[in-house]
Amino acid sequence: MKKIIFLLLCFTSIVNAQEINKIDIQKSAKTFKLDTLKLKFSGEGFSFLKSEINANHFFLLGEYHNSNLVSKFTQSLFPELKQSGFKVWVTEISPTSVNKLNSFLNSKNYLKEITAFNTKYGKNNNPIPFFSSKADFEMLQESKNQDFQLWGIDQHFFGGFQFVMDDIFNGYDAKTKEENKTIIADANKPNGDAAFNKIFDLSKNKLAPTIKQEMLASIAIYTDYSKGNYFLNNTVRSKLMKTNFYKYHSDFLKINKTDPKVFVKLGSNHVAKGLSPLGIADFGNAIQQQAELKNKKSLHIQLCYRYEYDNKNNLIDGLEAGDYPIELLELYNENEWIIIDLRPFQSKLYDLQLKKDAKINLSKKMIDCINQFDVLILSPEKYK
């Protein structure tokens, strides 16, 4: 009888959960501050975030790209992550780009060499995306200071093709260089496929075949995009991310025997649970499933901003743009970060969506975020 009464009470609570609105969401918000000089967090919101770092095996930060403040935020997170046992940092670059960054980190003249590298190869596009500013370089250095392994799970971006070909060519012996001194110029011509392949085939570098396949897979992804095959483009890219991650993970376990706690920093589309904003089961969904299989937890965060400057330096309010939930953006504070835990609303939203007469007075973007992420963080940055 007690079990029946309990079940009836549960059913009654579901029936009575008739409404959810933005006030419910906004009341749950907490705030925190980040001192970008001392690289220290403070406030109730960060106490919550720190407890989540401790509680989760996978910590996924869905960023907006190319922000110095986000890099400072990440740099400040590394000591906290290390203290909680995290050992790996997953990034949105290729394995070859990771090897290149590690070669700079191992140099005594790290900052000078990586700056010169970006100057040489970054005339049109960054040779290694998301590692182009002083804040990015300091973030990377801090990851090394905290003993993180860097895993690059993404495609190789076109902006970095040139440095890869140069590095392979520079590994040739003198005779091979002389006999093929025009090979890179030939590869950069419109019909340079044969020369491109030959660059790698002539190399005695044991990694050359793997690097070549990485380049070819990336070219195929770009080709799908250029032909307008966006679903295929995003699906193949997502599969590549997962494949690269599992390869890194397998190699780690062979050496260390223990399952590493993993920090993920990718664009927010890639860290969502279920179907991502791009409409695919992306990397974040795979990590959620991985966590469930291991009986562990994953936290999926979306970083947001309200204001940005356009190319004419006009400040644009993103309140009506639809990129992020208005329920969050309305809380904007230029001196503090806003953080909202979405998980208490997930079951309530699920129940209401099953009811015909329920009132869900939320923006579509907020409903999507509740389904796709665990936490929202609003940055005080005015984004350029």
GROMACS .gro file of N, CA and C in nm, residues 94-97 99 152 154-156 161 164 168 196-197 199-219 240 243-244 247-248 251:
model
  123
   94SER      N    1   4.428   1.913  -3.514
   94SER     CA    2   4.468   1.781  -3.560
   94SER      C    3   4.580   1.722  -3.474
   95PRO      N    4   4.599   1.589  -3.479
   95PRO     CA    5   4.713   1.528  -3.409
   95PRO      C    6   4.847   1.586  -3.454
   96THR      N    7   4.862   1.615  -3.584
   96THR     CA    8   4.986   1.673  -3.633
   96THR      C    9   5.010   1.811  -3.575
   97SER      N   10   4.903   1.889  -3.561
   97SER     CA   11   4.915   2.022  -3.499
   97SER      C   12   4.957   2.012  -3.353
   99ASN      N   13   5.145   1.774  -3.227
   99ASN     CA   14   5.289   1.744  -3.228
   99ASN      C   15   5.371   1.870  -3.252
  152GLY      N   16   4.481   1.620  -2.990
  152GLY     CA   17   4.414   1.690  -3.100
  152GLY      C   18   4.329   1.593  -3.179
  154ASP      N   19   4.071   1.667  -3.411
  154ASP     CA   20   3.996   1.720  -3.525
  154ASP      C   21   4.071   1.700  -3.657
  155GLN      N   22   4.011   1.748  -3.764
  155GLN     CA   23   4.075   1.751  -3.895
  155GLN      C   24   4.194   1.845  -3.892
  156HIS      N   25   4.276   1.839  -3.996
  156HIS     CA   26   4.383   1.937  -4.011
  156HIS      C   27   4.329   2.050  -4.097
  161PHE      N   28   4.829   2.347  -4.380
  161PHE     CA   29   4.884   2.251  -4.476
  161PHE      C   30   5.028   2.284  -4.514
  164VAL      N   31   5.307   2.171  -4.273
  164VAL     CA   32   5.325   2.025  -4.275
  164VAL      C   33   5.410   1.984  -4.395
  168ILE      N   34   5.788   1.811  -4.377
  168ILE     CA   35   5.820   1.684  -4.442
  168ILE      C   36   5.937   1.703  -4.539
  196PHE      N   37   5.155   1.661  -5.435
  196PHE     CA   38   5.116   1.654  -5.293
  196PHE      C   39   5.140   1.514  -5.238
  197ASN      N   40   5.094   1.414  -5.309
  197ASN     CA   41   5.114   1.276  -5.265
  197ASN      C   42   5.262   1.240  -5.260
  199ILE      N   43   5.518   1.427  -5.201
  199ILE     CA   44   5.587   1.488  -5.085
  199ILE      C   45   5.596   1.388  -4.970
  200PHE      N   46   5.487   1.319  -4.942
  200PHE     CA   47   5.482   1.226  -4.830
  200PHE      C   48   5.544   1.091  -4.867
  201ASP      N   49   5.525   1.049  -4.992
  201ASP     CA   50   5.575   0.918  -5.033
  201ASP      C   51   5.728   0.912  -5.036
  202LEU      N   52   5.793   1.027  -5.059
  202LEU     CA   53   5.939   1.031  -5.061
  202LEU      C   54   6.000   1.034  -4.921
  203SER      N   55   5.919   1.065  -4.823
  203SER     CA   56   5.972   1.085  -4.688
  203SER      C   57   6.008   0.953  -4.620
  204LYS      N   58   6.114   0.958  -4.541
  204LYS     CA   59   6.153   0.843  -4.459
  204LYS      C   60   6.102   0.855  -4.315
  205ASN      N   61   6.027   0.962  -4.291
  205ASN     CA   62   5.965   0.982  -4.160
  205ASN      C   63   5.858   0.875  -4.139
  206LYS      N   64   5.867   0.800  -4.029
  206LYS     CA   65   5.773   0.692  -4.004
  206LYS      C   66   5.629   0.741  -3.991
  207LEU      N   67   5.614   0.868  -3.954
  207LEU     CA   68   5.479   0.923  -3.939
  207LEU      C   69   5.421   0.976  -4.069
  208ALA      N   70   5.502   0.983  -4.175
  208ALA     CA   71   5.457   1.043  -4.300
  208ALA      C   72   5.330   0.980  -4.356
  209PRO      N   73   5.318   0.846  -4.361
  209PRO     CA   74   5.193   0.788  -4.414
  209PRO      C   75   5.070   0.827  -4.332
  210THR      N   76   5.086   0.831  -4.199
  210THR     CA   77   4.975   0.870  -4.113
  210THR      C   78   4.938   1.016  -4.136
  211ILE      N   79   5.039   1.102  -4.146
  211ILE     CA   80   5.014   1.243  -4.170
  211ILE      C   81   4.946   1.265  -4.305
  212LYS      N   82   4.991   1.190  -4.404
  212LYS     CA   83   4.929   1.201  -4.537
  212LYS      C   84   4.781   1.165  -4.531
  213GLN      N   85   4.748   1.058  -4.462
  213GLN     CA   86   4.608   1.018  -4.451
  213GLN      C   87   4.527   1.122  -4.375
  214GLU      N   88   4.589   1.184  -4.276
  214GLU     CA   89   4.523   1.292  -4.203
  214GLU      C   90   4.490   1.408  -4.296
  215MET      N   91   4.587   1.444  -4.382
  215MET     CA   92   4.566   1.552  -4.476
  215MET      C   93   4.455   1.518  -4.577
  216LEU      N   94   4.459   1.396  -4.630
  216LEU     CA   95   4.361   1.355  -4.730
  216LEU      C   96   4.220   1.349  -4.670
  217ALA      N   97   4.208   1.301  -4.547
  217ALA     CA   98   4.078   1.299  -4.480
  217ALA      C   99   4.024   1.440  -4.461
  218SER      N  100   4.114   1.533  -4.430
  218SER     CA  101   4.074   1.673  -4.411
  218SER      C  102   4.029   1.735  -4.543
  219ILE      N  103   4.101   1.703  -4.650
  219ILE     CA  104   4.063   1.753  -4.783
  219ILE      C  105   3.923   1.704  -4.820
  240LEU      N  106   3.547   1.151  -3.729
  240LEU     CA  107   3.692   1.164  -3.717
  240LEU      C  108   3.732   1.202  -3.575
  243THR      N  109   3.701   0.892  -3.360
  243THR     CA  110   3.806   0.795  -3.391
  243THR      C  111   3.940   0.838  -3.333
  244ASN      N  112   3.974   0.964  -3.351
  244ASN     CA  113   4.101   1.015  -3.296
  244ASN      C  114   4.104   1.007  -3.144
  247LYS      N  115   4.161   0.652  -3.029
  247LYS     CA  116   4.301   0.613  -3.053
  247LYS      C  117   4.390   0.668  -2.943
  248TYR      N  118   4.377   0.796  -2.911
  248TYR     CA  119   4.454   0.855  -2.801
  248TYR      C  120   4.425   0.780  -2.670
  251ASP      N  121   4.586   0.436  -2.655
  251ASP     CA  122   4.730   0.448  -2.636
  251ASP      C  123   4.764   0.488  -2.492
   0.00000   0.00000   0.00000
